[in-house]
Amino acid sequence: MTDLFNLDGRHALVTGASSGLGRHFAVPLARAGARVSLAARRADALADTVTAVEAAGGQAQAVVMDVTERASVAAAIAAAEERFGRLDILVNNAGIAAPATALDLTEADWDAVIDTNLKGVFLTAQEAGRRMAATGGGSIVNVASILGLRVTGGVSAYAASKAGVVQLTKSLALEWARHGIRVNAIAPGYVETEMNAEFFSSDAGKAMIRRVPQRRLGRARELDGALLLLASDAGSYMTGSIVAVDGGHLVSGL
Ligand SMILES: NC(=O)c1ccc[n+]([C@@H]2O[C@H](COP(=O)([O-])OP(=O)(O)OC[C@H]3O[C@@H](n4cnc5c(N)ncnc54)[C@H](OP(=O)(O)O)[C@@H]3O)[C@@H](O)[C@H]2O)c1
Protein backbone atom coordinates (compact mmCIF):
# COMPACT_ATOMS: atom_id res chain seq x y z
CA MET A 1 0.00 0.00 0.00
CA THR A 2 1.33 3.47 -0.85
CA ASP A 3 1.83 5.83 2.05
CA LEU A 4 -0.95 8.34 1.56
CA PHE A 5 0.66 10.69 4.09
CA ASN A 6 3.95 10.81 2.17
CA LEU A 7 4.93 14.34 1.09
CA ASP A 8 8.09 13.43 -0.84
CA GLY A 9 8.77 15.99 -3.55
CA ARG A 10 6.20 18.47 -2.22
CA HIS A 11 6.90 22.06 -1.22
CA ALA A 12 5.06 23.31 1.88
CA LEU A 13 5.05 26.89 3.15
CA VAL A 14 4.16 27.55 6.79
CA THR A 15 3.35 31.07 7.99
CA GLY A 16 4.02 32.03 11.60
CA ALA A 17 6.90 29.54 11.61
CA SER A 18 9.12 31.59 13.92
CA SER A 19 7.50 30.30 17.13
CA GLY A 20 4.80 28.13 18.70
CA LEU A 21 2.67 25.89 16.53
CA GLY A 22 4.15 27.08 13.22
CA ARG A 23 7.66 26.23 14.36
CA HIS A 24 6.36 22.86 15.51
CA PHE A 25 4.46 22.11 12.23
CA ALA A 26 7.63 22.55 10.16
CA VAL A 27 9.17 19.36 11.53
CA PRO A 28 6.36 16.81 10.89
CA LEU A 29 5.90 18.24 7.39
CA ALA A 30 9.62 17.83 6.71
CA ARG A 31 9.66 14.33 8.27
CA ALA A 32 6.83 13.39 5.89
CA GLY A 33 9.15 14.40 3.03
CA ALA A 34 8.23 18.00 2.17
CA ARG A 35 10.71 20.78 1.50
CA VAL A 36 9.54 23.44 3.93
CA SER A 37 9.55 27.22 3.51
CA LEU A 38 9.24 29.02 6.82
CA ALA A 39 7.60 32.45 6.84
CA ALA A 40 7.26 35.16 9.52
CA ARG A 41 8.56 38.67 10.21
CA ARG A 42 11.51 37.77 12.50
CA ALA A 43 14.40 36.41 10.42
CA ASP A 44 16.52 35.47 13.45
CA ALA A 45 13.75 33.36 14.98
CA LEU A 46 13.05 31.71 11.59
CA ALA A 47 16.72 30.70 11.42
CA ASP A 48 16.18 28.66 14.60
CA THR A 49 13.27 26.84 12.96
CA VAL A 50 15.44 26.09 9.89
CA THR A 51 18.01 24.57 12.27
CA ALA A 52 15.29 22.46 13.97
CA VAL A 53 14.08 21.09 10.62
CA GLU A 54 17.61 20.34 9.45
CA ALA A 55 18.38 18.61 12.76
CA ALA A 56 15.39 16.36 12.03
CA GLY A 57 16.92 15.51 8.62
CA GLY A 58 14.67 17.82 6.61
CA GLN A 59 15.16 20.61 4.08
CA ALA A 60 14.03 24.13 5.01
CA GLN A 61 14.49 27.77 4.06
CA ALA A 62 13.38 30.98 5.75
CA VAL A 63 11.43 33.69 3.92
CA VAL A 64 10.61 36.94 5.67
CA MET A 65 6.92 37.75 5.24
CA ASP A 66 4.39 40.09 6.81
CA VAL A 67 1.02 38.49 6.10
CA THR A 68 -0.76 41.85 6.39
CA GLU A 69 1.13 43.30 3.40
CA ARG A 70 0.24 42.03 -0.07
CA ALA A 71 3.63 42.95 -1.57
CA SER A 72 5.47 41.16 1.23
CA VAL A 73 3.35 38.02 0.79
CA ALA A 74 3.88 38.00 -2.99
CA ALA A 75 7.63 38.56 -2.72
CA ALA A 76 8.08 35.87 -0.06
CA ILE A 77 6.12 33.22 -1.97
CA ALA A 78 8.01 34.06 -5.18
CA ALA A 79 11.33 33.72 -3.33
CA ALA A 80 10.20 30.43 -1.76
CA GLU A 81 9.24 28.97 -5.16
CA GLU A 82 12.49 30.11 -6.74
CA ARG A 83 14.50 27.76 -4.53
CA PHE A 84 12.05 24.95 -3.65
CA GLY A 85 9.86 24.88 -6.78
CA ARG A 86 6.10 25.20 -7.16
CA LEU A 87 4.10 25.46 -3.97
CA ASP A 88 1.98 22.38 -3.17
CA ILE A 89 0.94 23.04 0.42
CA LEU A 90 0.21 26.25 2.33
CA VAL A 91 -0.27 26.21 6.11
CA ASN A 92 -1.87 29.53 7.05
CA ASN A 93 -0.86 29.60 10.70
CA ALA A 94 0.30 33.17 11.52
CA GLY A 95 -1.99 34.71 14.11
CA ILE A 96 -2.16 37.04 17.08
CA ALA A 97 -4.50 37.62 20.01
CA ALA A 98 -5.26 40.86 21.84
CA PRO A 99 -7.20 39.84 24.94
CA ALA A 100 -9.47 42.62 26.24
CA THR A 101 -13.12 43.01 27.06
CA ALA A 102 -15.18 44.44 24.21
CA LEU A 103 -15.74 47.64 26.20
CA ASP A 104 -11.97 48.19 26.47
CA LEU A 105 -10.65 46.81 23.17
CA THR A 106 -8.83 49.52 21.21
CA GLU A 107 -9.45 50.14 17.53
CA ALA A 108 -5.75 49.55 16.89
CA ASP A 109 -5.92 46.11 18.50
CA TRP A 110 -9.11 45.26 16.60
CA ASP A 111 -7.39 46.21 13.33
CA ALA A 112 -4.21 44.29 14.16
CA VAL A 113 -6.10 41.08 14.98
CA ILE A 114 -8.39 41.23 11.94
CA ASP A 115 -5.55 42.26 9.62
CA THR A 116 -3.29 39.43 10.76
CA ASN A 117 -5.73 36.60 11.40
CA LEU A 118 -8.29 37.19 8.65
CA LYS A 119 -6.93 39.52 5.97
CA GLY A 120 -3.52 37.85 6.32
CA VAL A 121 -5.03 34.40 5.73
CA PHE A 122 -6.90 35.75 2.69
CA LEU A 123 -3.90 37.53 1.14
CA THR A 124 -1.65 34.50 1.60
CA ALA A 125 -4.28 32.05 0.35
CA GLN A 126 -5.03 34.25 -2.67
CA GLU A 127 -1.38 34.55 -3.67
CA ALA A 128 -0.77 30.82 -3.18
CA GLY A 129 -4.13 29.93 -4.76
CA ARG A 130 -3.39 31.89 -7.95
CA ARG A 131 -0.09 30.04 -8.30
CA MET A 132 -1.61 26.63 -7.45
CA ALA A 133 -4.48 27.20 -9.90
CA ALA A 134 -1.94 27.86 -12.65
CA THR A 135 0.22 24.83 -11.81
CA GLY A 136 -2.32 22.07 -11.17
CA GLY A 137 -3.63 22.48 -7.62
CA GLY A 138 -2.56 22.04 -4.04
CA SER A 139 -3.71 21.94 -0.45
CA ILE A 140 -4.30 24.89 1.86
CA VAL A 141 -4.62 24.28 5.61
CA ASN A 142 -5.85 27.25 7.63
CA VAL A 143 -5.31 27.32 11.37
CA ALA A 144 -8.60 28.54 12.88
CA SER A 145 -9.57 27.94 16.52
CA ILE A 146 -12.46 26.57 18.56
CA LEU A 147 -13.01 30.28 19.30
CA GLY A 148 -14.16 30.59 15.67
CA LEU A 149 -17.01 28.23 16.55
CA ARG A 150 -17.80 29.07 20.18
CA VAL A 151 -16.94 32.01 22.43
CA THR A 152 -15.56 32.90 25.81
CA GLY A 153 -15.04 36.32 27.38
CA GLY A 154 -12.36 38.82 26.43
CA VAL A 155 -11.59 37.57 22.93
CA SER A 156 -14.15 39.32 20.70
CA ALA A 157 -11.73 40.38 17.93
CA TYR A 158 -9.93 37.03 17.98
CA ALA A 159 -13.19 35.03 17.94
CA ALA A 160 -14.57 37.18 15.10
CA SER A 161 -11.35 36.77 13.10
CA LYS A 162 -11.34 32.98 13.54
CA ALA A 163 -15.06 32.72 12.66
CA GLY A 164 -14.06 34.62 9.52
CA VAL A 165 -11.34 32.06 8.83
CA VAL A 166 -13.92 29.27 9.15
CA GLN A 167 -16.24 30.86 6.55
CA LEU A 168 -13.33 31.91 4.33
CA THR A 169 -12.12 28.28 4.34
CA LYS A 170 -15.51 27.09 3.11
CA SER A 171 -15.79 29.87 0.49
CA LEU A 172 -12.35 29.16 -0.96
CA ALA A 173 -13.03 25.39 -0.93
CA LEU A 174 -16.18 25.98 -2.99
CA GLU A 175 -14.53 28.32 -5.50
CA TRP A 176 -11.22 26.49 -5.91
CA ALA A 177 -12.23 22.80 -6.07
CA ARG A 178 -12.39 23.20 -9.86
CA HIS A 179 -8.72 24.20 -9.82
CA GLY A 180 -7.65 21.12 -7.84
CA ILE A 181 -7.08 23.16 -4.70
CA ARG A 182 -8.39 21.74 -1.43
CA VAL A 183 -8.96 24.23 1.41
CA ASN A 184 -9.55 22.97 4.94
CA ALA A 185 -9.01 24.23 8.48
CA ILE A 186 -7.85 22.87 11.78
CA ALA A 187 -9.67 24.29 14.80
CA PRO A 188 -7.33 23.67 17.72
CA GLY A 189 -8.51 23.85 21.29
CA TYR A 190 -6.12 25.05 23.99
CA VAL A 191 -2.65 23.83 23.14
CA GLU A 192 0.27 24.36 25.48
CA THR A 193 2.96 26.63 24.04
CA GLU A 194 5.71 28.72 25.64
CA MET A 195 3.46 31.76 25.29
CA ASN A 196 0.56 30.44 27.38
CA ALA A 197 2.31 28.10 29.85
CA GLU A 198 2.22 30.73 32.59
CA PHE A 199 -1.51 31.42 32.16
CA PHE A 200 -2.44 27.75 32.28
CA SER A 201 -0.56 27.27 35.54
CA SER A 202 -2.61 30.08 37.14
CA ASP A 203 -5.95 29.46 38.94
CA ALA A 204 -7.92 30.91 36.01
CA GLY A 205 -5.99 28.70 33.60
CA LYS A 206 -6.55 25.59 35.70
CA ALA A 207 -10.29 26.38 35.88
CA MET A 208 -10.35 26.58 32.07
CA ILE A 209 -8.66 23.20 31.77
CA ARG A 210 -11.35 21.66 34.03
CA ARG A 211 -13.94 22.61 31.40
CA VAL A 212 -12.18 20.50 28.72
CA PRO A 213 -13.82 17.02 28.68
CA GLN A 214 -10.37 15.36 28.45
CA ARG A 215 -9.30 17.51 31.46
CA ARG A 216 -5.97 18.57 29.99
CA LEU A 217 -4.36 20.87 27.42
CA GLY A 218 -3.43 19.62 23.98
CA ARG A 219 0.17 19.09 22.95
CA ALA A 220 1.42 20.55 19.67
CA ARG A 221 2.25 17.07 18.37
CA GLU A 222 -1.42 16.10 18.81
CA LEU A 223 -2.23 18.44 15.88
CA ASP A 224 0.15 16.56 13.56
CA GLY A 225 -2.41 13.93 12.56
CA ALA A 226 -4.94 16.50 11.36
CA LEU A 227 -2.22 18.59 9.68
CA LEU A 228 -0.77 15.68 7.70
CA LEU A 229 -4.23 14.35 6.85
CA LEU A 230 -5.32 17.67 5.35
CA ALA A 231 -1.98 18.44 3.69
CA SER A 232 -1.48 15.06 2.02
CA ASP A 233 -3.27 12.72 -0.38
CA ALA A 234 -4.77 10.98 2.66
CA GLY A 235 -7.26 13.87 2.66
CA SER A 236 -7.78 13.91 -1.13
CA TYR A 237 -11.62 13.91 -0.84
CA MET A 238 -11.67 16.52 1.92
CA THR A 239 -12.29 20.17 1.17
CA GLY A 240 -14.20 22.78 3.16
CA SER A 241 -13.77 20.70 6.33
CA ILE A 242 -13.16 22.25 9.74
CA VAL A 243 -11.37 19.67 11.85
CA ALA A 244 -11.52 20.31 15.60
CA VAL A 245 -8.63 18.98 17.69
CA ASP A 246 -9.66 20.06 21.15
CA GLY A 247 -9.99 17.27 23.71
CA GLY A 248 -13.75 17.56 23.30
CA HIS A 249 -13.90 21.23 24.32
CA LEU A 250 -16.49 22.08 21.65
CA VAL A 251 -18.84 19.43 23.02
CA SER A 252 -18.42 20.39 26.67
CA GLY A 253 -21.72 20.44 28.52
CA LEU A 254 -23.65 23.68 28.91
N1 LIG B 1 -1.73 27.93 21.04
C1 LIG B 1 -3.04 27.67 21.07
O1 LIG B 1 -3.58 27.19 22.06
C2 LIG B 1 -3.88 27.93 19.84
C3 LIG B 1 -5.20 27.48 19.85
C4 LIG B 1 -5.99 27.71 18.72
C5 LIG B 1 -5.48 28.36 17.64
N2 LIG B 1 -4.18 28.81 17.66
C6 LIG B 1 -3.69 29.49 16.46
O2 LIG B 1 -2.47 28.89 16.07
C7 LIG B 1 -1.68 29.85 15.38
C8 LIG B 1 -0.29 29.90 16.00
O3 LIG B 1 -0.43 30.31 17.35
P1 LIG B 1 0.74 30.11 18.44
O4 LIG B 1 0.06 29.75 19.70
O5 LIG B 1 1.79 29.24 17.88
O6 LIG B 1 1.22 31.64 18.58
P2 LIG B 1 2.70 32.30 18.58
O7 LIG B 1 3.70 31.40 19.24
O8 LIG B 1 2.50 33.67 19.13
O9 LIG B 1 3.08 32.39 17.04
C9 LIG B 1 2.47 33.30 16.17
C10 LIG B 1 3.27 33.34 14.90
O10 LIG B 1 2.63 34.24 13.98
C11 LIG B 1 3.62 35.07 13.42
N3 LIG B 1 3.04 36.36 13.01
C12 LIG B 1 2.35 37.24 13.77
N4 LIG B 1 2.03 38.32 13.04
C13 LIG B 1 2.53 38.11 11.78
C14 LIG B 1 2.53 38.87 10.58
N5 LIG B 1 1.95 40.09 10.48
N6 LIG B 1 3.14 38.34 9.49
C15 LIG B 1 3.73 37.12 9.56
N7 LIG B 1 3.77 36.37 10.67
C16 LIG B 1 3.16 36.86 11.77
C17 LIG B 1 4.69 35.23 14.49
O11 LIG B 1 5.95 35.50 13.91
P3 LIG B 1 6.68 36.95 13.84
O12 LIG B 1 6.37 37.66 15.11
O13 LIG B 1 8.13 36.57 13.67
O14 LIG B 1 6.12 37.60 12.61
C18 LIG B 1 4.70 33.83 15.09
O15 LIG B 1 5.55 33.00 14.35
C19 LIG B 1 -2.44 31.19 15.47
O16 LIG B 1 -3.19 31.38 14.29
C20 LIG B 1 -3.37 30.95 16.66
O17 LIG B 1 -4.50 31.77 16.60
C21 LIG B 1 -3.37 28.61 18.75
Coordinates of C-alpha atoms and ligand atoms in Angstrom, one line a residue:
M1 CA 0.0 0.0 0.0
T2 CA 1.3 3.5 -0.8
D3 CA 1.8 5.8 2.0
L4 CA -1.0 8.3 1.6
F5 CA 0.7 10.7 4.1
N6 CA 3.9 10.8 2.2
L7 CA 4.9 14.3 1.1
D8 CA 8.1 13.4 -0.8
G9 CA 8.8 16.0 -3.6
R10 CA 6.2 18.5 -2.2
H11 CA 6.9 22.1 -1.2
A12 CA 5.1 23.3 1.9
L13 CA 5.0 26.9 3.1
V14 CA 4.2 27.5 6.8
T15 CA 3.3 31.1 8.0
G16 CA 4.0 32.0 11.6
A17 CA 6.9 29.5 11.6
S18 CA 9.1 31.6 13.9
S19 CA 7.5 30.3 17.1
G20 CA 4.8 28.1 18.7
L21 CA 2.7 25.9 16.5
G22 CA 4.1 27.1 13.2
R23 CA 7.7 26.2 14.4
H24 CA 6.4 22.9 15.5
F25 CA 4.5 22.1 12.2
A26 CA 7.6 22.6 10.2
V27 CA 9.2 19.4 11.5
P28 CA 6.4 16.8 10.9
L29 CA 5.9 18.2 7.4
A30 CA 9.6 17.8 6.7
R31 CA 9.7 14.3 8.3
A32 CA 6.8 13.4 5.9
G33 CA 9.2 14.4 3.0
A34 CA 8.2 18.0 2.2
R35 CA 10.7 20.8 1.5
V36 CA 9.5 23.4 3.9
S37 CA 9.5 27.2 3.5
L38 CA 9.2 29.0 6.8
A39 CA 7.6 32.5 6.8
A40 CA 7.3 35.2 9.5
R41 CA 8.6 38.7 10.2
R42 CA 11.5 37.8 12.5
A43 CA 14.4 36.4 10.4
D44 CA 16.5 35.5 13.5
A45 CA 13.7 33.4 15.0
L46 CA 13.1 31.7 11.6
A47 CA 16.7 30.7 11.4
D48 CA 16.2 28.7 14.6
T49 CA 13.3 26.8 13.0
V50 CA 15.4 26.1 9.9
T51 CA 18.0 24.6 12.3
A52 CA 15.3 22.5 14.0
V53 CA 14.1 21.1 10.6
E54 CA 17.6 20.3 9.4
A55 CA 18.4 18.6 12.8
A56 CA 15.4 16.4 12.0
G57 CA 16.9 15.5 8.6
G58 CA 14.7 17.8 6.6
Q59 CA 15.2 20.6 4.1
A60 CA 14.0 24.1 5.0
Q61 CA 14.5 27.8 4.1
A62 CA 13.4 31.0 5.7
V63 CA 11.4 33.7 3.9
V64 CA 10.6 36.9 5.7
M65 CA 6.9 37.8 5.2
D66 CA 4.4 40.1 6.8
V67 CA 1.0 38.5 6.1
T68 CA -0.8 41.9 6.4
E69 CA 1.1 43.3 3.4
R70 CA 0.2 42.0 -0.1
A71 CA 3.6 42.9 -1.6
S72 CA 5.5 41.2 1.2
V73 CA 3.4 38.0 0.8
A74 CA 3.9 38.0 -3.0
A75 CA 7.6 38.6 -2.7
A76 CA 8.1 35.9 -0.1
I77 CA 6.1 33.2 -2.0
A78 CA 8.0 34.1 -5.2
A79 CA 11.3 33.7 -3.3
A80 CA 10.2 30.4 -1.8
E81 CA 9.2 29.0 -5.2
E82 CA 12.5 30.1 -6.7
R83 CA 14.5 27.8 -4.5
F84 CA 12.1 24.9 -3.6
G85 CA 9.9 24.9 -6.8
R86 CA 6.1 25.2 -7.2
L87 CA 4.1 25.5 -4.0
D88 CA 2.0 22.4 -3.2
I89 CA 0.9 23.0 0.4
L90 CA 0.2 26.3 2.3
V91 CA -0.3 26.2 6.1
N92 CA -1.9 29.5 7.1
N93 CA -0.9 29.6 10.7
A94 CA 0.3 33.2 11.5
G95 CA -2.0 34.7 14.1
I96 CA -2.2 37.0 17.1
A97 CA -4.5 37.6 20.0
A98 CA -5.3 40.9 21.8
P99 CA -7.2 39.8 24.9
A100 CA -9.5 42.6 26.2
T101 CA -13.1 43.0 27.1
A102 CA -15.2 44.4 24.2
L103 CA -15.7 47.6 26.2
D104 CA -12.0 48.2 26.5
L105 CA -10.6 46.8 23.2
T106 CA -8.8 49.5 21.2
E107 CA -9.5 50.1 17.5
A108 CA -5.7 49.6 16.9
D109 CA -5.9 46.1 18.5
W110 CA -9.1 45.3 16.6
D111 CA -7.4 46.2 13.3
A112 CA -4.2 44.3 14.2
V113 CA -6.1 41.1 15.0
I114 CA -8.4 41.2 11.9
D115 CA -5.5 42.3 9.6
T116 CA -3.3 39.4 10.8
N117 CA -5.7 36.6 11.4
L118 CA -8.3 37.2 8.7
K119 CA -6.9 39.5 6.0
G120 CA -3.5 37.8 6.3
V121 CA -5.0 34.4 5.7
F122 CA -6.9 35.7 2.7
L123 CA -3.9 37.5 1.1
T124 CA -1.6 34.5 1.6
A125 CA -4.3 32.0 0.4
Q126 CA -5.0 34.3 -2.7
E127 CA -1.4 34.6 -3.7
A128 CA -0.8 30.8 -3.2
G129 CA -4.1 29.9 -4.8
R130 CA -3.4 31.9 -7.9
R131 CA -0.1 30.0 -8.3
M132 CA -1.6 26.6 -7.4
A133 CA -4.5 27.2 -9.9
A134 CA -1.9 27.9 -12.6
T135 CA 0.2 24.8 -11.8
G136 CA -2.3 22.1 -11.2
G137 CA -3.6 22.5 -7.6
G138 CA -2.6 22.0 -4.0
S139 CA -3.7 21.9 -0.4
I140 CA -4.3 24.9 1.9
V141 CA -4.6 24.3 5.6
N142 CA -5.9 27.2 7.6
V143 CA -5.3 27.3 11.4
A144 CA -8.6 28.5 12.9
S145 CA -9.6 27.9 16.5
I146 CA -12.5 26.6 18.6
L147 CA -13.0 30.3 19.3
G148 CA -14.2 30.6 15.7
L149 CA -17.0 28.2 16.5
R150 CA -17.8 29.1 20.2
V151 CA -16.9 32.0 22.4
T152 CA -15.6 32.9 25.8
G153 CA -15.0 36.3 27.4
G154 CA -12.4 38.8 26.4
V155 CA -11.6 37.6 22.9
S156 CA -14.1 39.3 20.7
A157 CA -11.7 40.4 17.9
Y158 CA -9.9 37.0 18.0
A159 CA -13.2 35.0 17.9
A160 CA -14.6 37.2 15.1
S161 CA -11.4 36.8 13.1
K162 CA -11.3 33.0 13.5
A163 CA -15.1 32.7 12.7
G164 CA -14.1 34.6 9.5
V165 CA -11.3 32.1 8.8
V166 CA -13.9 29.3 9.1
Q167 CA -16.2 30.9 6.6
L168 CA -13.3 31.9 4.3
T169 CA -12.1 28.3 4.3
K170 CA -15.5 27.1 3.1
S171 CA -15.8 29.9 0.5
L172 CA -12.4 29.2 -1.0
A173 CA -13.0 25.4 -0.9
L174 CA -16.2 26.0 -3.0
E175 CA -14.5 28.3 -5.5
W176 CA -11.2 26.5 -5.9
A177 CA -12.2 22.8 -6.1
R178 CA -12.4 23.2 -9.9
H179 CA -8.7 24.2 -9.8
G180 CA -7.7 21.1 -7.8
I181 CA -7.1 23.2 -4.7
R182 CA -8.4 21.7 -1.4
V183 CA -9.0 24.2 1.4
N184 CA -9.5 23.0 4.9
A185 CA -9.0 24.2 8.5
I186 CA -7.9 22.9 11.8
A187 CA -9.7 24.3 14.8
P188 CA -7.3 23.7 17.7
G189 CA -8.5 23.9 21.3
Y190 CA -6.1 25.0 24.0
V191 CA -2.6 23.8 23.1
E192 CA 0.3 24.4 25.5
T193 CA 3.0 26.6 24.0
E194 CA 5.7 28.7 25.6
M195 CA 3.5 31.8 25.3
N196 CA 0.6 30.4 27.4
A197 CA 2.3 28.1 29.9
E198 CA 2.2 30.7 32.6
F199 CA -1.5 31.4 32.2
F200 CA -2.4 27.8 32.3
S201 CA -0.6 27.3 35.5
S202 CA -2.6 30.1 37.1
D203 CA -6.0 29.5 38.9
A204 CA -7.9 30.9 36.0
G205 CA -6.0 28.7 33.6
K206 CA -6.6 25.6 35.7
A207 CA -10.3 26.4 35.9
M208 CA -10.4 26.6 32.1
I209 CA -8.7 23.2 31.8
R210 CA -11.3 21.7 34.0
R211 CA -13.9 22.6 31.4
V212 CA -12.2 20.5 28.7
P213 CA -13.8 17.0 28.7
Q214 CA -10.4 15.4 28.4
R215 CA -9.3 17.5 31.5
R216 CA -6.0 18.6 30.0
L217 CA -4.4 20.9 27.4
G218 CA -3.4 19.6 24.0
R219 CA 0.2 19.1 22.9
A220 CA 1.4 20.5 19.7
R221 CA 2.2 17.1 18.4
E222 CA -1.4 16.1 18.8
L223 CA -2.2 18.4 15.9
D224 CA 0.1 16.6 13.6
G225 CA -2.4 13.9 12.6
A226 CA -4.9 16.5 11.4
L227 CA -2.2 18.6 9.7
L228 CA -0.8 15.7 7.7
L229 CA -4.2 14.3 6.8
L230 CA -5.3 17.7 5.3
A231 CA -2.0 18.4 3.7
S232 CA -1.5 15.1 2.0
D233 CA -3.3 12.7 -0.4
A234 CA -4.8 11.0 2.7
G235 CA -7.3 13.9 2.7
S236 CA -7.8 13.9 -1.1
Y237 CA -11.6 13.9 -0.8
M238 CA -11.7 16.5 1.9
T239 CA -12.3 20.2 1.2
G240 CA -14.2 22.8 3.2
S241 CA -13.8 20.7 6.3
I242 CA -13.2 22.3 9.7
V243 CA -11.4 19.7 11.9
A244 CA -11.5 20.3 15.6
V245 CA -8.6 19.0 17.7
D246 CA -9.7 20.1 21.2
G247 CA -10.0 17.3 23.7
G248 CA -13.8 17.6 23.3
H249 CA -13.9 21.2 24.3
L250 CA -16.5 22.1 21.6
V251 CA -18.8 19.4 23.0
S252 CA -18.4 20.4 26.7
G253 CA -21.7 20.4 28.5
L254 CA -23.7 23.7 28.9
Ligands
LIG1 N1 -1.7 27.9 21.0 C1 -3.0 27.7 21.1 O1 -3.6 27.2 22.1 C2 -3.9 27.9 19.8 C3 -5.2 27.5 19.8 C4 -6.0 27.7 18.7 C5 -5.5 28.4 17.6 N2 -4.2 28.8 17.7 C6 -3.7 29.5 16.5 O2 -2.5 28.9 16.1 C7 -1.7 29.9 15.4 C8 -0.3 29.9 16.0 O3 -0.4 30.3 17.3 P1 0.7 30.1 18.4 O4 0.1 29.7 19.7 O5 1.8 29.2 17.9 O6 1.2 31.6 18.6 P2 2.7 32.3 18.6 O7 3.7 31.4 19.2 O8 2.5 33.7 19.1 O9 3.1 32.4 17.0 C9 2.5 33.3 16.2 C10 3.3 33.3 14.9 O10 2.6 34.2 14.0 C11 3.6 35.1 13.4 N3 3.0 36.4 13.0 C12 2.4 37.2 13.8 N4 2.0 38.3 13.0 C13 2.5 38.1 11.8 C14 2.5 38.9 10.6 N5 2.0 40.1 10.5 N6 3.1 38.3 9.5 C15 3.7 37.1 9.6 N7 3.8 36.4 10.7 C16 3.2 36.9 11.8 C17 4.7 35.2 14.5 O11 6.0 35.5 13.9 P3 6.7 37.0 13.8 O12 6.4 37.7 15.1 O13 8.1 36.6 13.7 O14 6.1 37.6 12.6 C18 4.7 33.8 15.1 O15 5.6 33.0 14.4 C19 -2.4 31.2 15.5 O16 -3.2 31.4 14.3 C20 -3.4 31.0 16.7 O17 -4.5 31.8 16.6 C21 -3.4 28.6 18.7

